[in-house]
GROMACS .gro file of N, CA, C and O in nm:
model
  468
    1UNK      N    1  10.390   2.661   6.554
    1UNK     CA    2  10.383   2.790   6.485
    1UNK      C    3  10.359   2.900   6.588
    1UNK      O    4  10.261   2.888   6.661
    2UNK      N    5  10.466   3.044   6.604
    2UNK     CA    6  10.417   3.097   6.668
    2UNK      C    7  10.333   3.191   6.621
    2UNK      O    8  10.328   3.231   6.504
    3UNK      N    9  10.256   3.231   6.726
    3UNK     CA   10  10.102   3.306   6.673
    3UNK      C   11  10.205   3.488   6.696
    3UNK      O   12  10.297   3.528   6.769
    4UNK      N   13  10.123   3.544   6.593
    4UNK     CA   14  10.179   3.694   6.558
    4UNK      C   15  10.136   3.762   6.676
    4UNK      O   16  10.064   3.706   6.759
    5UNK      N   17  10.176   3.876   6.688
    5UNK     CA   18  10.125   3.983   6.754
    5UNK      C   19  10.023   4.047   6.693
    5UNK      O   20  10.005   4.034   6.572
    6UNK      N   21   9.951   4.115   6.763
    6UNK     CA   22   9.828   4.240   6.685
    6UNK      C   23   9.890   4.313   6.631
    6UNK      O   24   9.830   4.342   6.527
    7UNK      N   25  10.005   4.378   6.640
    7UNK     CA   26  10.043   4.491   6.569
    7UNK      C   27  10.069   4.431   6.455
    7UNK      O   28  10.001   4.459   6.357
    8UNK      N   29  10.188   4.325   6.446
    8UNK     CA   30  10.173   4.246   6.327
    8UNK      C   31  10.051   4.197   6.255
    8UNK      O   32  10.034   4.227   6.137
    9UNK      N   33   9.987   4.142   6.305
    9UNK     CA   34   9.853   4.095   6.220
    9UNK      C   35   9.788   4.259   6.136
    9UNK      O   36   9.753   4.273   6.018
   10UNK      N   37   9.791   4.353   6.236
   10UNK     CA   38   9.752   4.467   6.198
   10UNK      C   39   9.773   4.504   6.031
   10UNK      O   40   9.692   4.516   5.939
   11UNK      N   41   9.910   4.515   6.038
   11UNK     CA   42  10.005   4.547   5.908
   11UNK      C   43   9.978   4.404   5.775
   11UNK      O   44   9.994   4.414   5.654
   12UNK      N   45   9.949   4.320   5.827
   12UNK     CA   46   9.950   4.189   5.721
   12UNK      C   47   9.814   4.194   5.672
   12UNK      O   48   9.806   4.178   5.551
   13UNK      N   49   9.694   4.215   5.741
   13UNK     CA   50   9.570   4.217   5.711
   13UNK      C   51   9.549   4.316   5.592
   13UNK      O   52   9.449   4.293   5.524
   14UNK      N   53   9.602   4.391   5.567
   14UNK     CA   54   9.601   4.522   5.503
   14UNK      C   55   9.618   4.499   5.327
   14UNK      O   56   9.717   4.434   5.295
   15UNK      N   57   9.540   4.539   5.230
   15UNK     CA   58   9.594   4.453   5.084
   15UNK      C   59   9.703   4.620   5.041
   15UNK      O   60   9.723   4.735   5.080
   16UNK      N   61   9.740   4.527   4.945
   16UNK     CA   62   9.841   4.626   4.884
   16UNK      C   63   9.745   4.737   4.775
   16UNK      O   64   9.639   4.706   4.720
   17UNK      N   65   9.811   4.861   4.765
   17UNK     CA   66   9.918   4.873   4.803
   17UNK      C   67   9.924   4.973   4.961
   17UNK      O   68  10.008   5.045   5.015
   18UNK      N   69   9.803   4.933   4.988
   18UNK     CA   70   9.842   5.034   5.199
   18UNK      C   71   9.906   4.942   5.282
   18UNK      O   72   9.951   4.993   5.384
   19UNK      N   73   9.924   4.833   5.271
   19UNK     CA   74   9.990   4.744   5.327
   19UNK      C   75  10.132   4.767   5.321
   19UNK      O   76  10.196   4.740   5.422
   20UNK      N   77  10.203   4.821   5.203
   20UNK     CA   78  10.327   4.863   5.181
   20UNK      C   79  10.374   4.982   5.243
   20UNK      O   80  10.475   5.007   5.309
   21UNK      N   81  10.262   5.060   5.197
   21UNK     CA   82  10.254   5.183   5.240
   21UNK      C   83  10.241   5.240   5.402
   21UNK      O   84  10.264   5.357   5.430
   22UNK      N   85  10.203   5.145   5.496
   22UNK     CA   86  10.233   5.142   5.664
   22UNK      C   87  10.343   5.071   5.670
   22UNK      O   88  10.407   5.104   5.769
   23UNK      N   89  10.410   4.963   5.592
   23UNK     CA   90  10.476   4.902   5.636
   23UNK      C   91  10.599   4.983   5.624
   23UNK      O   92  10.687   4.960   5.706
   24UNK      N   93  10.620   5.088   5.522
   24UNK     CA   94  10.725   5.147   5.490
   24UNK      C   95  10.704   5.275   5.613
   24UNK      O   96  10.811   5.290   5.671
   25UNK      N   97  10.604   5.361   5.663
   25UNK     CA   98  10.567   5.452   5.761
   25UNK      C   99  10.623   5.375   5.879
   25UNK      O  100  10.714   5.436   5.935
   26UNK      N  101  10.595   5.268   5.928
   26UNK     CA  102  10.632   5.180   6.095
   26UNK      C  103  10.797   5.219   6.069
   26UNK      O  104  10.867   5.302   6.126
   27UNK      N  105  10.824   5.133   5.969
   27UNK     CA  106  11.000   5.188   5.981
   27UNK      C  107  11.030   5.288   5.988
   27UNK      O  108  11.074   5.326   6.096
   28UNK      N  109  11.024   5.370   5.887
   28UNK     CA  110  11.004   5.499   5.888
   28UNK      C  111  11.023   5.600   6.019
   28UNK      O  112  11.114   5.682   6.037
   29UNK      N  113  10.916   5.570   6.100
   29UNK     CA  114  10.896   5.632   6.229
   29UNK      C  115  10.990   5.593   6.330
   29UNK      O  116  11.056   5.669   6.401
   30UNK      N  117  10.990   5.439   6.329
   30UNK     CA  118  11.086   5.398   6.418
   30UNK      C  119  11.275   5.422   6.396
   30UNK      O  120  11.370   5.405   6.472
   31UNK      N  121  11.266   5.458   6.288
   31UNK     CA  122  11.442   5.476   6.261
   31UNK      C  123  11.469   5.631   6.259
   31UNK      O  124  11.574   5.669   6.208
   32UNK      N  125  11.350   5.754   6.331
   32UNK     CA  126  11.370   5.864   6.345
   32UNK      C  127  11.445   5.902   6.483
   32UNK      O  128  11.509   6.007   6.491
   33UNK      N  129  11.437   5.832   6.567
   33UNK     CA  130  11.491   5.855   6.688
   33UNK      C  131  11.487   5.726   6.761
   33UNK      O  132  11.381   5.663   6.760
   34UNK      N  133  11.606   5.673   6.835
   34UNK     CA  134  11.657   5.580   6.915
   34UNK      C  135  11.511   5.587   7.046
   34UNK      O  136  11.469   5.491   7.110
   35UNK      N  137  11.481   5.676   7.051
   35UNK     CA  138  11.376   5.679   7.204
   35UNK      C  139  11.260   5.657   7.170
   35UNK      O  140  11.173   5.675   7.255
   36UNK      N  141  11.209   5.599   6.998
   36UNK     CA  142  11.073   5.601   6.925
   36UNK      C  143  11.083   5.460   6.953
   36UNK      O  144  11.177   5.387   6.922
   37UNK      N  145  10.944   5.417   7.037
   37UNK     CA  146  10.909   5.291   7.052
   37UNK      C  147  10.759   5.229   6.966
   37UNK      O  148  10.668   5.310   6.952
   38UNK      N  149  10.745   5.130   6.929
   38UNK     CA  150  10.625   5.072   6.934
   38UNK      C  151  10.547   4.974   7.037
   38UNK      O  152  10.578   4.879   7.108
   39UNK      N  153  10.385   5.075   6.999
   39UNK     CA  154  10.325   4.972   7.138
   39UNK      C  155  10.168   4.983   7.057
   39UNK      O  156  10.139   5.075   6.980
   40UNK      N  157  10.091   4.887   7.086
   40UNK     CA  158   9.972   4.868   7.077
   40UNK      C  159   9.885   4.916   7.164
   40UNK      O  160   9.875   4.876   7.280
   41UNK      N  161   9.809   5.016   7.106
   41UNK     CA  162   9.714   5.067   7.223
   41UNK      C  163   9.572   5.102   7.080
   41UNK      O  164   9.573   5.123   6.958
   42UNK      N  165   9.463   5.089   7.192
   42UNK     CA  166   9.366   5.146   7.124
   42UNK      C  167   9.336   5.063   7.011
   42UNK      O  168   9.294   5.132   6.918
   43UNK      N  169   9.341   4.943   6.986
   43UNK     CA  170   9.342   4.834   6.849
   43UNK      C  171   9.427   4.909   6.754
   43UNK      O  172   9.404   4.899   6.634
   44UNK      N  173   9.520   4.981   6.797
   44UNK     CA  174   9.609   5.019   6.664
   44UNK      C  175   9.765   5.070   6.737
   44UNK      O  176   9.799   5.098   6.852
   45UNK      N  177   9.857   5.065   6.564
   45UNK     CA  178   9.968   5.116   6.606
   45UNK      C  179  10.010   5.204   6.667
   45UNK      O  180   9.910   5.275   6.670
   46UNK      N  181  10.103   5.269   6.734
   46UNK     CA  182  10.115   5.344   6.802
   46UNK      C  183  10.249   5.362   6.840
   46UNK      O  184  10.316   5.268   6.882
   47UNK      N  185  10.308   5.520   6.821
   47UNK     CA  186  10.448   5.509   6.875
   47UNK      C  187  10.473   5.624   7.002
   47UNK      O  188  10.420   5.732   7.027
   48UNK      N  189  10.557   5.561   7.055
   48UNK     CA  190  10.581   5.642   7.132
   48UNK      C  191  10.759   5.705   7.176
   48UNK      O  192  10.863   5.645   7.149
   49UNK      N  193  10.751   5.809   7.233
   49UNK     CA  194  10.863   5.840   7.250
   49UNK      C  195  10.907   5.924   7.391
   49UNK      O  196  10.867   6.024   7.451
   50UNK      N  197  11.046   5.792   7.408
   50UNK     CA  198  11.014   5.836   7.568
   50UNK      C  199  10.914   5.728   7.662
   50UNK      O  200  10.930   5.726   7.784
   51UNK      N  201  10.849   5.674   7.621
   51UNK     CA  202  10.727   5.643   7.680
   51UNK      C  203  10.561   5.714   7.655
   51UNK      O  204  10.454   5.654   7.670
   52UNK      N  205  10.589   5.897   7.602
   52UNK     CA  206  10.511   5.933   7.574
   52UNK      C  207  10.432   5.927   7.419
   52UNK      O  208  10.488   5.966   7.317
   53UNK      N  209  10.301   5.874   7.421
   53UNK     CA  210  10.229   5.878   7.331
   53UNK      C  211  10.273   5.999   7.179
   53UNK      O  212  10.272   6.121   7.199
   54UNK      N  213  10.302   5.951   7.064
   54UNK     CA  214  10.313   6.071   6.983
   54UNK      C  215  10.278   6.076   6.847
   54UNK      O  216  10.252   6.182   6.790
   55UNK      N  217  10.276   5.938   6.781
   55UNK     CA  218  10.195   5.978   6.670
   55UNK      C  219  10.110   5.807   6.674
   55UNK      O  220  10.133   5.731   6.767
   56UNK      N  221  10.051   5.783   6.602
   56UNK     CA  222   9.988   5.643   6.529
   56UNK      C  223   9.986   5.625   6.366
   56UNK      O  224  10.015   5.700   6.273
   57UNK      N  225   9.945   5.512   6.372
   57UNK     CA  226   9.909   5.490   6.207
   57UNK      C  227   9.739   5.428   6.212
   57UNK      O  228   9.659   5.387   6.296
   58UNK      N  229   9.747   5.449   6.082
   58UNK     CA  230   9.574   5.425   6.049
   58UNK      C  231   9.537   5.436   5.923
   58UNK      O  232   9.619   5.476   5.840
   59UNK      N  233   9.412   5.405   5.888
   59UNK     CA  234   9.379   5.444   5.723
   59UNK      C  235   9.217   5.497   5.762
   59UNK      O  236   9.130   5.459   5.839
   60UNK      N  237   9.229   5.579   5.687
   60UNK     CA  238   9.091   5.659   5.661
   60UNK      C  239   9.013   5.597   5.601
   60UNK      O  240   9.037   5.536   5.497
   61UNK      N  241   8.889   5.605   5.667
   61UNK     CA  242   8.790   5.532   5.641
   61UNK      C  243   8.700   5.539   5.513
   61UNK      O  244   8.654   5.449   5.442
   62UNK      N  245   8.688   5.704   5.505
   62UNK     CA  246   8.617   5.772   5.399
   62UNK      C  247   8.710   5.781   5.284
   62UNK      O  248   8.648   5.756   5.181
   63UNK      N  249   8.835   5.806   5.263
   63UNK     CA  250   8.954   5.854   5.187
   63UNK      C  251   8.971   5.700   5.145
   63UNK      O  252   8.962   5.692   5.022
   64UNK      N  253   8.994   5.562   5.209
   64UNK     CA  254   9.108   5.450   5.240
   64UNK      C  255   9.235   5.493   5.236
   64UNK      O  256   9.324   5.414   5.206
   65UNK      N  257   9.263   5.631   5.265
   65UNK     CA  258   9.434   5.619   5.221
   65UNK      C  259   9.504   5.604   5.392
   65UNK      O  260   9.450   5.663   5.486
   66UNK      N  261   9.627   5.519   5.411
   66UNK     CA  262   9.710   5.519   5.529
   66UNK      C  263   9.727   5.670   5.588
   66UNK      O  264   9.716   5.766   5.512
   67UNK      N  265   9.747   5.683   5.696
   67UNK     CA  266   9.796   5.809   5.752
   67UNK      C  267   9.857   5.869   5.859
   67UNK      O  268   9.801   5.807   5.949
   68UNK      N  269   9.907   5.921   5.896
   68UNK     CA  270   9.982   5.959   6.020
   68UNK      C  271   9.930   6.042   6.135
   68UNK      O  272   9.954   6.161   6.157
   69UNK      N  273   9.848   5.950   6.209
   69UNK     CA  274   9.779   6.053   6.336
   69UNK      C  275   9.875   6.145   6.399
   69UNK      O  276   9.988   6.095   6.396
   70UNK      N  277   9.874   6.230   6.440
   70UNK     CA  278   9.986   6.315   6.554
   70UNK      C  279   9.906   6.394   6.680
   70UNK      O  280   9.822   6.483   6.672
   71UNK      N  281   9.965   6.324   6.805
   71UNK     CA  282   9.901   6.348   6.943
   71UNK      C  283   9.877   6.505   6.926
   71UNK      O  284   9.780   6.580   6.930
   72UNK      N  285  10.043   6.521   6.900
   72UNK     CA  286  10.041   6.738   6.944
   72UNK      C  287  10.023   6.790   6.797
   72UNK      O  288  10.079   6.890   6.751
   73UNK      N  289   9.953   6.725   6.742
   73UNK     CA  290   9.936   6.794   6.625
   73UNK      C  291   9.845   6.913   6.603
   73UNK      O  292   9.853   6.975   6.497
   74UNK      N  293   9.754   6.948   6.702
   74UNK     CA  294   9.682   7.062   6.713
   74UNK      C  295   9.808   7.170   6.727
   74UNK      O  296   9.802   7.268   6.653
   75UNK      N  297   9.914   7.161   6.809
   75UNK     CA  298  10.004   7.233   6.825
   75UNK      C  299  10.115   7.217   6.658
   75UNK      O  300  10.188   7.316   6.652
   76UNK      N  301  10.128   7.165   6.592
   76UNK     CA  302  10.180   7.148   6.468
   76UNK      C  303  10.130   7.253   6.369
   76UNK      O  304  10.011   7.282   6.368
   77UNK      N  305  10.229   7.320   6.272
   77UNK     CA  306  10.162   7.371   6.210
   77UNK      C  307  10.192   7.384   6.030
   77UNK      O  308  10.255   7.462   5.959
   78UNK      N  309  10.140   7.307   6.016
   78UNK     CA  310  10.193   7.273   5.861
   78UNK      C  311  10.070   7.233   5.790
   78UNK      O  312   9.973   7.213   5.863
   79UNK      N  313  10.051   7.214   5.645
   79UNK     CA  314   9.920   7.277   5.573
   79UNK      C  315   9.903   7.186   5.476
   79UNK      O  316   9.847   7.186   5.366
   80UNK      N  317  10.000   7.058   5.580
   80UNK     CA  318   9.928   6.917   5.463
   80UNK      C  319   9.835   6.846   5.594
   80UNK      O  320   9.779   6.737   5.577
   81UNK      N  321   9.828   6.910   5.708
   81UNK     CA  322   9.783   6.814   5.835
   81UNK      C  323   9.655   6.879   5.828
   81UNK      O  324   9.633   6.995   5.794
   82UNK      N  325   9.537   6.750   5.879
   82UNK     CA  326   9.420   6.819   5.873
   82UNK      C  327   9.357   6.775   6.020
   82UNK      O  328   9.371   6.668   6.079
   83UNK      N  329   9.283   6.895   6.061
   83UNK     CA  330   9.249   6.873   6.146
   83UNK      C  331   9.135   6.767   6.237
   83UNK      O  332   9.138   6.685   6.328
   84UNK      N  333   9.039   6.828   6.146
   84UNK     CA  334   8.876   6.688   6.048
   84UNK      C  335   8.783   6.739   6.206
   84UNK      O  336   8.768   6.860   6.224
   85UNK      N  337   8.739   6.665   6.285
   85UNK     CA  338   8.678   6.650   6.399
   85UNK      C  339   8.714   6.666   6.544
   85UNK      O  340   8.652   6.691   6.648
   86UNK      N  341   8.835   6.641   6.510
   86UNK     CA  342   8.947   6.591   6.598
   86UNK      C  343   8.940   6.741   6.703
   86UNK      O  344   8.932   6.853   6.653
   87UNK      N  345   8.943   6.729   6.791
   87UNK     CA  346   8.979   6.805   6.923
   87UNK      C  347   9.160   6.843   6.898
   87UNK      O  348   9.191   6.931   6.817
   88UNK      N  349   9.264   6.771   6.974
   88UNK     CA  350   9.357   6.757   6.982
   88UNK      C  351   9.458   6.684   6.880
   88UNK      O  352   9.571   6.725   6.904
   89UNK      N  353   9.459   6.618   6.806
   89UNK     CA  354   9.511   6.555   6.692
   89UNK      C  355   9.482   6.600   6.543
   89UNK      O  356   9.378   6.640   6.490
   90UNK      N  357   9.603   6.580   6.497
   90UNK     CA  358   9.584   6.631   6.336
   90UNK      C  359   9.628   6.469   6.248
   90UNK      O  360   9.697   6.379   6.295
   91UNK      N  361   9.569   6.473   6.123
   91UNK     CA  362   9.620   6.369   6.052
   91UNK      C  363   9.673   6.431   5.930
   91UNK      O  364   9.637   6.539   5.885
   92UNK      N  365   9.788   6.327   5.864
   92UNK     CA  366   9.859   6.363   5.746
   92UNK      C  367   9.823   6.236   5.705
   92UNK      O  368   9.848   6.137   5.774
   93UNK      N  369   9.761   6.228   5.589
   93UNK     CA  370   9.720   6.162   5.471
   93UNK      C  371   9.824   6.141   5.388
   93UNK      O  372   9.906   6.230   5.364
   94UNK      N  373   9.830   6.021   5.338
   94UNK     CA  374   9.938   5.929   5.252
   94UNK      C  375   9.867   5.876   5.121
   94UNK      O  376   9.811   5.770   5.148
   95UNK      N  377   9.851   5.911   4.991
   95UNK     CA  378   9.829   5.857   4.897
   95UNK      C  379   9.893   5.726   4.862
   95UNK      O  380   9.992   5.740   4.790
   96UNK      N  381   9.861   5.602   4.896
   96UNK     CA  382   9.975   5.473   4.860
   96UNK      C  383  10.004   5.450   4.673
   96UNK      O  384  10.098   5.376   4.648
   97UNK      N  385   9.949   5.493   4.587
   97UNK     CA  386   9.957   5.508   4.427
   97UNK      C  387  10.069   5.589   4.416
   97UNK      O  388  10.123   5.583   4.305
   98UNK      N  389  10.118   5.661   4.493
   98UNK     CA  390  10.233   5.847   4.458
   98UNK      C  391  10.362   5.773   4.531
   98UNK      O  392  10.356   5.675   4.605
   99UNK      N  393  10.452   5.830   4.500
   99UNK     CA  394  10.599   5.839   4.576
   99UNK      C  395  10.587   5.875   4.706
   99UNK      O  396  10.528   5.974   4.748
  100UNK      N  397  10.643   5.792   4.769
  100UNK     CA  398  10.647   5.848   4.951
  100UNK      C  399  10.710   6.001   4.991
  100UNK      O  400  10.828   6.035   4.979
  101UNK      N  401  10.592   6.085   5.043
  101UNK     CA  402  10.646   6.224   5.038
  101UNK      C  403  10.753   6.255   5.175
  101UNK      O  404  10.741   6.329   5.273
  102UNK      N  405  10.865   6.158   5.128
  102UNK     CA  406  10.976   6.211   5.277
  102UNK      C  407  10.986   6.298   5.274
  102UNK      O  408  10.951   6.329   5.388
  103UNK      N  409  11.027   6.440   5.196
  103UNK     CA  410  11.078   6.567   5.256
  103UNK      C  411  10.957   6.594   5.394
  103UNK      O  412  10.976   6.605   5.516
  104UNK      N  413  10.831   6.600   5.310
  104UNK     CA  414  10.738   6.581   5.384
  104UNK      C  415  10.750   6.546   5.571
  104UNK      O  416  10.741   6.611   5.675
  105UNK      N  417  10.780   6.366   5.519
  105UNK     CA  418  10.762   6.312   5.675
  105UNK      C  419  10.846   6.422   5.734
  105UNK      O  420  10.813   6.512   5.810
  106UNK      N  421  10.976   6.389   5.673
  106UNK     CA  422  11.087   6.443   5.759
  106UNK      C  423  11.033   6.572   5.814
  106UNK      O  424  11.026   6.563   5.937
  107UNK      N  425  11.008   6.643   5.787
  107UNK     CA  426  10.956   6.806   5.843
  107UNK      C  427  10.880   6.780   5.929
  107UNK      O  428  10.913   6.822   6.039
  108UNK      N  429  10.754   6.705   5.922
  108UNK     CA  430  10.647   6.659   6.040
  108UNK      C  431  10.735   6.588   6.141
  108UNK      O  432  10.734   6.638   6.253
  109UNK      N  433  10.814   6.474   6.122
  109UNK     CA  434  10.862   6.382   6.277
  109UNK      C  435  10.964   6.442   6.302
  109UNK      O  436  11.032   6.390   6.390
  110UNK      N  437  11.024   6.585   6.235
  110UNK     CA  438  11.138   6.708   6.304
  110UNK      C  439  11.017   6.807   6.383
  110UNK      O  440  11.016   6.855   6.496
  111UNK      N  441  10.957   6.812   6.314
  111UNK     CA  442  10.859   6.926   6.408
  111UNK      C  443  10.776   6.814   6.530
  111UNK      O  444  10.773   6.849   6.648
  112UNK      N  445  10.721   6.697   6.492
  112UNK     CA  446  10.668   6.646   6.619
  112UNK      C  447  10.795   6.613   6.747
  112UNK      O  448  10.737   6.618   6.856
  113UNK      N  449  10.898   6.593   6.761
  113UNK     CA  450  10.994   6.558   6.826
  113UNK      C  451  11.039   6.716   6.857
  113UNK      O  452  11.137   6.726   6.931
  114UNK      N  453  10.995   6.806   6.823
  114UNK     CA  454  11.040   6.900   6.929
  114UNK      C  455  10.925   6.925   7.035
  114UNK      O  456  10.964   7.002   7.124
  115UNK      N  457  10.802   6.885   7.050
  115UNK     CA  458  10.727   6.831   7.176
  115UNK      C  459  10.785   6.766   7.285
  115UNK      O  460  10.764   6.774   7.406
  116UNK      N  461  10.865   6.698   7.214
  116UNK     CA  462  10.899   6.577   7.357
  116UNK      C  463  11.047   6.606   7.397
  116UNK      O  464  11.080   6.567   7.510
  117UNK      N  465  11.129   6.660   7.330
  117UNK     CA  466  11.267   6.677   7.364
  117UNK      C  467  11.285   6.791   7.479
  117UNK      O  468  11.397   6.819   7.520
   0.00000   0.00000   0.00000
C-alpha cells in the first residue's frame, strides 16, 4: 500500500462538508493558470506560481469555515477579504452549506495573478 502524501492526508482528514469544499478550491486554483503549482509548506496547502508563494488553503479556527489565504492580499482590494491580525495576508472565507461563490473566486485569482505576471 502506498502511503499518501501530507497534502493528501491533509484534504482526507477533513469531514464533510469542508472536505468537499477544499477539495473543490485545490482544483479550482490549480486549473487557473498552467504556472499554479502545489507544494506543502508550513503543515499546509499551498500554491504557488511561478515558484512564487501566492495563496493557501485552510479552515478557520474560530468560524470552521475553509478559506483562501492570499500572500499579496494586503495589496488586494476587494470587501469579501479580511484582513483579521494578519500583517501581510488577507483571507476569503468559504461557507461549505452555500453554493461555491465562483464569480467571486474568479475576481480574487484574476486580481491575485496580476502580482506575479
Amino acid at each position: 500500500m502506498t502511503q499518501l502524501r501530507p497534502i493528501d492526508q491533509y484534504y482526507l482528514q477533513k469531514d464533510e462538508p469542508v472536505r468537499s469544499c477544499l477539495q473543490f478550491l485545490r482544483e479550482y486554483i490549480l486549473k487557473q493558470d498552467a504556472n499554479i503549482t502545489e507544494a506543502w509548506k508550513y503543515g499546509m496547502p499551498f500554491f504557488c506560481y511561478r515558484g512564487k508563494m501566492c495563496c493557501y488553503l485552510w479552515v478557520h479556527k474560530k468560524y470552521h469555515q475553509p478559506y483562501i489565504g492570499f500572500v499579496e492580499g494586503k495589496r488586494m482590494d476587494h470587501p469579501g477579504l479580511l484582513l483579521e491580525k494578519r500583517a501581510r495576508m488577507k483571507i476569503f472565507l468559504i461557507d461549505p452549506e452555500q453554493d461555491m461563490p465562483v464569480d467571486t473566486l474568479a475576481e480574487l485569482m484574476k486580481e491575485m495573478l496580476r502580482f506575479y505576471n
